[in-house]
Short mmCIF file of C-alpha atoms and ligand atoms in Angstrom, two decimals:
data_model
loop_
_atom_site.label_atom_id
_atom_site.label_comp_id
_atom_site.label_asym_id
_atom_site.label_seq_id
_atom_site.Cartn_x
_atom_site.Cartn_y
_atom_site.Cartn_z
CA UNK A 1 0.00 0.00 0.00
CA UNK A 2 2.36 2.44 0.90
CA UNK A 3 4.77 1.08 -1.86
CA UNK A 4 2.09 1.83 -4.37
CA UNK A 5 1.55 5.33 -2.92
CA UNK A 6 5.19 6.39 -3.06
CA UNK A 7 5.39 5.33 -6.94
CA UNK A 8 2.69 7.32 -7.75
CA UNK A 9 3.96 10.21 -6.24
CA UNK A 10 7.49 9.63 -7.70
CA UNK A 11 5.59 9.37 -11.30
CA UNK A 12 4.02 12.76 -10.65
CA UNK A 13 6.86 14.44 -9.48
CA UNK A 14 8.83 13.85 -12.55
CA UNK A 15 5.92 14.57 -14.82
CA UNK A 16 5.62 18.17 -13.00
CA UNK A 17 9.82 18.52 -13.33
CA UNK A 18 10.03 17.85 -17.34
CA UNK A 19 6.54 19.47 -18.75
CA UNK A 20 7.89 23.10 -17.91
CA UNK A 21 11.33 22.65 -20.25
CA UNK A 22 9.41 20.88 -22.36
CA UNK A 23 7.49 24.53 -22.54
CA UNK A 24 10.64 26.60 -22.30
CA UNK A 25 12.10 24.49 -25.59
CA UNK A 26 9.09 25.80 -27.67
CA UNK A 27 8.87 29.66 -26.39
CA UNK A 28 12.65 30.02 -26.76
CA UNK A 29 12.20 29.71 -30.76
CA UNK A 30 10.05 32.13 -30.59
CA UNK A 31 11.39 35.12 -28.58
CA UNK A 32 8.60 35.64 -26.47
CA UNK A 33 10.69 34.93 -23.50
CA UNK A 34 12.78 37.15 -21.82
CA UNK A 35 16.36 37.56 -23.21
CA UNK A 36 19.47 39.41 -22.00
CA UNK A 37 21.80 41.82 -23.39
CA UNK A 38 24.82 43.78 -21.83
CA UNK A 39 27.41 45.33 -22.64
CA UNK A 40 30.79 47.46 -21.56
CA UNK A 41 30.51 51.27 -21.49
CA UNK A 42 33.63 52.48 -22.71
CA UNK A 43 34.86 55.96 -23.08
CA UNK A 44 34.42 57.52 -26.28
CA UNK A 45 37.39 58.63 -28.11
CA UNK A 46 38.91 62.39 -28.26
CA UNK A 47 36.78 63.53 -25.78
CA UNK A 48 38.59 63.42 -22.66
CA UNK A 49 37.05 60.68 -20.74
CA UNK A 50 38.26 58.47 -18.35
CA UNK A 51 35.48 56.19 -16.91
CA UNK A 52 33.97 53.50 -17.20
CA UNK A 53 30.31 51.46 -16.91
CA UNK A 54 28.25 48.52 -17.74
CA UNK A 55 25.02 48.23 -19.05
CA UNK A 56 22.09 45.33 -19.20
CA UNK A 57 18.97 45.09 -21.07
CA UNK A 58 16.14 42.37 -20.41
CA UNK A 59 13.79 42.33 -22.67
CA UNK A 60 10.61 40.80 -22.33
CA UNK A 61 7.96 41.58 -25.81
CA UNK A 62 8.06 45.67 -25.98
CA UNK A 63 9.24 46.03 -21.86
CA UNK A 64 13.09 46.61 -21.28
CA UNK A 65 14.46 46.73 -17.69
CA UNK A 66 17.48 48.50 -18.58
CA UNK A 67 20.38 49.21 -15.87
CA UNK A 68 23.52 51.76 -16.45
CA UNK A 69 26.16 51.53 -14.29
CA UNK A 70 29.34 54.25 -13.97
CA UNK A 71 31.90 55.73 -12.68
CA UNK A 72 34.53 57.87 -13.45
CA UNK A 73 32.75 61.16 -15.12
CA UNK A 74 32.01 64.79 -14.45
CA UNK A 75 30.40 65.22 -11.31
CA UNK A 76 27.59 67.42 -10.38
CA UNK A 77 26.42 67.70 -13.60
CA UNK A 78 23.28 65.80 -15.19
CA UNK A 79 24.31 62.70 -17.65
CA UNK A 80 21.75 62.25 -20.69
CA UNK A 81 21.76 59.18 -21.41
CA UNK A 82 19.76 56.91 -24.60
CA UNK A 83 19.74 53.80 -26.02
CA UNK A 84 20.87 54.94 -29.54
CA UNK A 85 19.46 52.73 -32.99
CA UNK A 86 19.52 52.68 -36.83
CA UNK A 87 23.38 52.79 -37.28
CA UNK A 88 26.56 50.93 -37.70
CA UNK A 89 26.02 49.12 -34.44
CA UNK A 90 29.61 50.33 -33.47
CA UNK A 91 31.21 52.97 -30.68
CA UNK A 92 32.78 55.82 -32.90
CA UNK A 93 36.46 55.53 -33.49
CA UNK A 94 38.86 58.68 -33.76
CA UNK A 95 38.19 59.18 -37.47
CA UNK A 96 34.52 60.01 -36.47
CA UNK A 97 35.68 62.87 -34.91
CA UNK A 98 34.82 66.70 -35.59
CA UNK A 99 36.40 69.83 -34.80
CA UNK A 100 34.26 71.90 -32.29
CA UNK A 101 35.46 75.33 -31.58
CA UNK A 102 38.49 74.42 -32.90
CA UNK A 103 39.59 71.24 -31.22
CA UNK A 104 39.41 67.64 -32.55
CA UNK A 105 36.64 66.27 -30.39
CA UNK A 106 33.04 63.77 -31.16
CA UNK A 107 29.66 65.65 -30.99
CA UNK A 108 26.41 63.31 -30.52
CA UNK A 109 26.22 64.06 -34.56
CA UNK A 110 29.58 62.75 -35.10
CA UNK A 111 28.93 59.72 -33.46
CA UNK A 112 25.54 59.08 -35.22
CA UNK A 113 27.14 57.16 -38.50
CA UNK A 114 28.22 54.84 -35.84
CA UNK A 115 25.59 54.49 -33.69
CA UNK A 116 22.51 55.71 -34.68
CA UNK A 117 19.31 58.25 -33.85
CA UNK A 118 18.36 58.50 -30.44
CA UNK A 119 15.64 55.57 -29.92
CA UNK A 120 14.66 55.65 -26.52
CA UNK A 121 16.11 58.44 -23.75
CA UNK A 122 16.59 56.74 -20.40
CA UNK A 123 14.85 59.13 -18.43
CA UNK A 124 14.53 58.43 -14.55
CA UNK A 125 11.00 59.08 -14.62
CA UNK A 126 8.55 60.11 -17.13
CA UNK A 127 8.49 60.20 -21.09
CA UNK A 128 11.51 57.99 -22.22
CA UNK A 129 10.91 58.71 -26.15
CA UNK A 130 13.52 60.74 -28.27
CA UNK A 131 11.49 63.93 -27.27
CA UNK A 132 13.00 64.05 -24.04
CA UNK A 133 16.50 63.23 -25.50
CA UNK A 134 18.17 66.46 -23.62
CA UNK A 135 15.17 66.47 -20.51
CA UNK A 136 18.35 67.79 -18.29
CA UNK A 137 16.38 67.04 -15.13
CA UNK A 138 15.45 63.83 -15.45
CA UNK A 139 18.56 62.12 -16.35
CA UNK A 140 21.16 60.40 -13.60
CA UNK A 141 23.48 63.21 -11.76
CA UNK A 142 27.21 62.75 -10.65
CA UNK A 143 30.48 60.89 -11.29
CA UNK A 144 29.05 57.55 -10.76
CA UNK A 145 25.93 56.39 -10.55
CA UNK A 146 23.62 53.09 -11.10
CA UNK A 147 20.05 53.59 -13.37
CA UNK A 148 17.64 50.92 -13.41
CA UNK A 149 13.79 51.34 -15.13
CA UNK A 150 11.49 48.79 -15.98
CA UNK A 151 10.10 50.66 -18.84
CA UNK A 152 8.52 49.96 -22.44
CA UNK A 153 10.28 50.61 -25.97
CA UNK A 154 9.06 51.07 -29.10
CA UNK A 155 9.23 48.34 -31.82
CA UNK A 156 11.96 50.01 -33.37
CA UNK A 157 14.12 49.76 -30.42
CA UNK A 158 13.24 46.53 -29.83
CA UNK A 159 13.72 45.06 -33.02
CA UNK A 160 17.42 47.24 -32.90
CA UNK A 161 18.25 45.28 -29.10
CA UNK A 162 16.90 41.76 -30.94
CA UNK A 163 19.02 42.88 -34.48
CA UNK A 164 22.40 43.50 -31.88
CA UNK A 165 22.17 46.73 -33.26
CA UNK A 166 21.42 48.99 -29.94
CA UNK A 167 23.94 51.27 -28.63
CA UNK A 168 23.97 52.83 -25.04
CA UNK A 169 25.90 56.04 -24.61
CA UNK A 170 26.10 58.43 -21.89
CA UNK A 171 26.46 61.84 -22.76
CA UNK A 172 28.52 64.96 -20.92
CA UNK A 173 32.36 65.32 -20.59
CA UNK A 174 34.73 67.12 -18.76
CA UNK A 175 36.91 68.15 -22.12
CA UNK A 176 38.73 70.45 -20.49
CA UNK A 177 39.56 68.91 -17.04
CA UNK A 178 38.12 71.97 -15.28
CA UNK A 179 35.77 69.87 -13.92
CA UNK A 180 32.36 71.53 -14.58
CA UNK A 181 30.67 71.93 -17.89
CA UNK A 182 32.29 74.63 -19.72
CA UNK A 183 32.06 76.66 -23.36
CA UNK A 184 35.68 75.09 -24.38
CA UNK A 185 33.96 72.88 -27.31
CA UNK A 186 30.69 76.10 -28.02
CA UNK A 187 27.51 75.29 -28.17
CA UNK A 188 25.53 71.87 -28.45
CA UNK A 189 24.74 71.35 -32.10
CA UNK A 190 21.50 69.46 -29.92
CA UNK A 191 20.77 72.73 -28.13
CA UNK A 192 22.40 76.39 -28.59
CA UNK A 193 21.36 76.71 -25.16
CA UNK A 194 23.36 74.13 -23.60
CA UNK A 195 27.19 73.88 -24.02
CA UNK A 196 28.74 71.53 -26.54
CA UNK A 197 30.26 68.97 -23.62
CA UNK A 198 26.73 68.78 -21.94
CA UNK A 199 25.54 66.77 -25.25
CA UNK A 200 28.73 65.07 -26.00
CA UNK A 201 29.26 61.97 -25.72
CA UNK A 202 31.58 60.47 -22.81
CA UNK A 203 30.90 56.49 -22.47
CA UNK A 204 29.67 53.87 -25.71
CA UNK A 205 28.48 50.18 -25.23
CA UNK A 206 27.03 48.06 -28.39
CA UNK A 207 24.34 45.62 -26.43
CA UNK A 208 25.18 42.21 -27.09
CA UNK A 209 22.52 38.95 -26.46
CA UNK A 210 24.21 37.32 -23.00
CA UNK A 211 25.13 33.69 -24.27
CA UNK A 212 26.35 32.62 -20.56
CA UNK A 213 22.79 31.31 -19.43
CA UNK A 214 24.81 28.42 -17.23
CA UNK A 215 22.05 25.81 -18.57
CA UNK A 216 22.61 22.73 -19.78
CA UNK A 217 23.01 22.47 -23.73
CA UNK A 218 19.74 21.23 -25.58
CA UNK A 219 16.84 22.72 -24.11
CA UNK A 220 16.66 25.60 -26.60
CA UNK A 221 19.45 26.02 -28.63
CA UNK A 222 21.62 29.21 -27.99
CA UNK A 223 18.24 31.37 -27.86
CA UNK A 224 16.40 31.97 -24.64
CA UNK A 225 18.92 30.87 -22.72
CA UNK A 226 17.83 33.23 -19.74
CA UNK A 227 13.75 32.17 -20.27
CA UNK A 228 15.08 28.75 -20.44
CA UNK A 229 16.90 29.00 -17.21
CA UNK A 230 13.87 30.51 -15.37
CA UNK A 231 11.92 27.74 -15.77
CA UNK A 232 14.48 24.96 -15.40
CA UNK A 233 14.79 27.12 -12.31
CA UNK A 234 11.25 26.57 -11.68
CA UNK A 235 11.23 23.15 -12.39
CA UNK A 236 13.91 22.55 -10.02
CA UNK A 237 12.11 23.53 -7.12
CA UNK A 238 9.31 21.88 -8.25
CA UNK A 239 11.40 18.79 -7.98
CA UNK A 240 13.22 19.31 -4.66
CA UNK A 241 9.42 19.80 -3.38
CA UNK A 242 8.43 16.79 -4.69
CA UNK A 243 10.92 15.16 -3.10
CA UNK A 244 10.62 16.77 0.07
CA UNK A 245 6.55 15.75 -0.15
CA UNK A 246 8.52 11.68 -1.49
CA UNK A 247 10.33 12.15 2.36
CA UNK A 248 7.50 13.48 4.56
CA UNK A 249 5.30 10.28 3.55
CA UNK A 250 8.51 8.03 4.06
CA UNK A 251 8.58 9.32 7.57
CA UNK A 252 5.28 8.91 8.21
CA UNK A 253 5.09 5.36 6.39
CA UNK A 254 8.13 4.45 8.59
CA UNK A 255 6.04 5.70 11.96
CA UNK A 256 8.50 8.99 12.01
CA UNK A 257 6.92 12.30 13.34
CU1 CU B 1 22.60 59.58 -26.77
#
């Protein structure tokens, strides 16, 4: 009797473990899932810059949880910041490069051959479409700081993140090491009203689909590794209940509290 009741339970347990992959398998061909990018911010060249960052995309349909980490740039100042589409999918190189106010330097328009129109501004709160591309007071402030918004993108820019075609930059540079935002470059070419290193930018990062899902081979191929790992994740505890459930009715066949 209890024999019987254990295999049962044993046959259900493994039924509830394999049906989710089973499900993961098909939705990872599919890109429904949620999938990860990230990238290295690096500075940009000519224009001074000496920090450094990270940045992460998950993307889940149209909604992007996007996190910026830095360090290293002007501080005090506001750092506009955008996920950048529709170009080269590359961080400008020195031959990019402009002369502004007479000094060999990268504007946002240099840069745009490279990596693209302004797709979605990563505004802390609030509209996060190209309109607010230069919204001074809703961007990150300071030297270093971490960003994270759960917020939605258009299909352009999601197509662009799919396409590994998406390029984070973070704008604002301290050209002249005088450590505040200064007229050494002119004006924006963005804004007449703002000066030239408000808009320009300081770190670049092309966002790359994250390969290093740590799941077995076979589930899904090399796409959806992170969906795939949820619900293997999922599964797994599944399982180890199960088999907690398979030891509570051993103790209680075998007369143990
Ligand atoms: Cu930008």
């Amino acid at each position: 009797m209890a024999a019987t009741t254990l295999a049962a339970l044993t046959v259900a347990g493994t039924t509830l473990a394999l049906a989710p992959v089973a499900t993961a398998g098909g939705m990872g061909s599919d890109h429904s899932g949620s999938e990860a990018f990230s990238t290295t911010l690096n500075p940009v060249p000519t224009n001074n810059v000496t920090g450094s960052g990270t940045a992460r995309i998950h993307l889940d349909g149209n909604k992007a949880t996007v996190t910026v980490s830095v360090k290293g740039l002007l501080g005090g100042v506001p750092h506009a910041q955008h996920i950048h589409i529709d170009g080269q999918g590359r961080c400008p190189t020195p031959a990019d490069a402009g002369v502004h106010n007479g000094k060999k330097s990268m504007s946002t328009s240099d840069g745009m051959k490279a990596y693209g129109m302004i797709g979605t501004s990563l505004t802390t709160t609030g509209d996060n479409t190209p309109t607010s591309a230069l919204a001074v007071d809703r961007f990150p402030m300071g030297s270093a700081f971490h960003y994270e918004r759960t917020q939605t993108v258009t299909d352009d820019v999601a197509k662009s993140i799919r396409a590994n075609n998406a390029v984070i930059v973070v704008h604002g540079i301290d050209y002249d090491g005088s450590g505040k935002f200064t007229n050494v470059l002119g004006a924006s070419e963005l804004d007449p009203k703002l000066p030239q290193v408000a808009t320009a930018p300081a770190l670049c990062g092309v966002m790359r689909e994250q390969m290093s899902g740590g799941v077995a081979a076979g589930a899904g191929g090399t796409q959806g590794l992170q969906h795939t790992g949820l619900v293997s994740a999922g599964a797994a505890a599944i399982a180890v209940g199960g088999a907690g459930f398979l030891v509570a009715r051993r103790r209680k066949a075998n007369g143990q509290a």
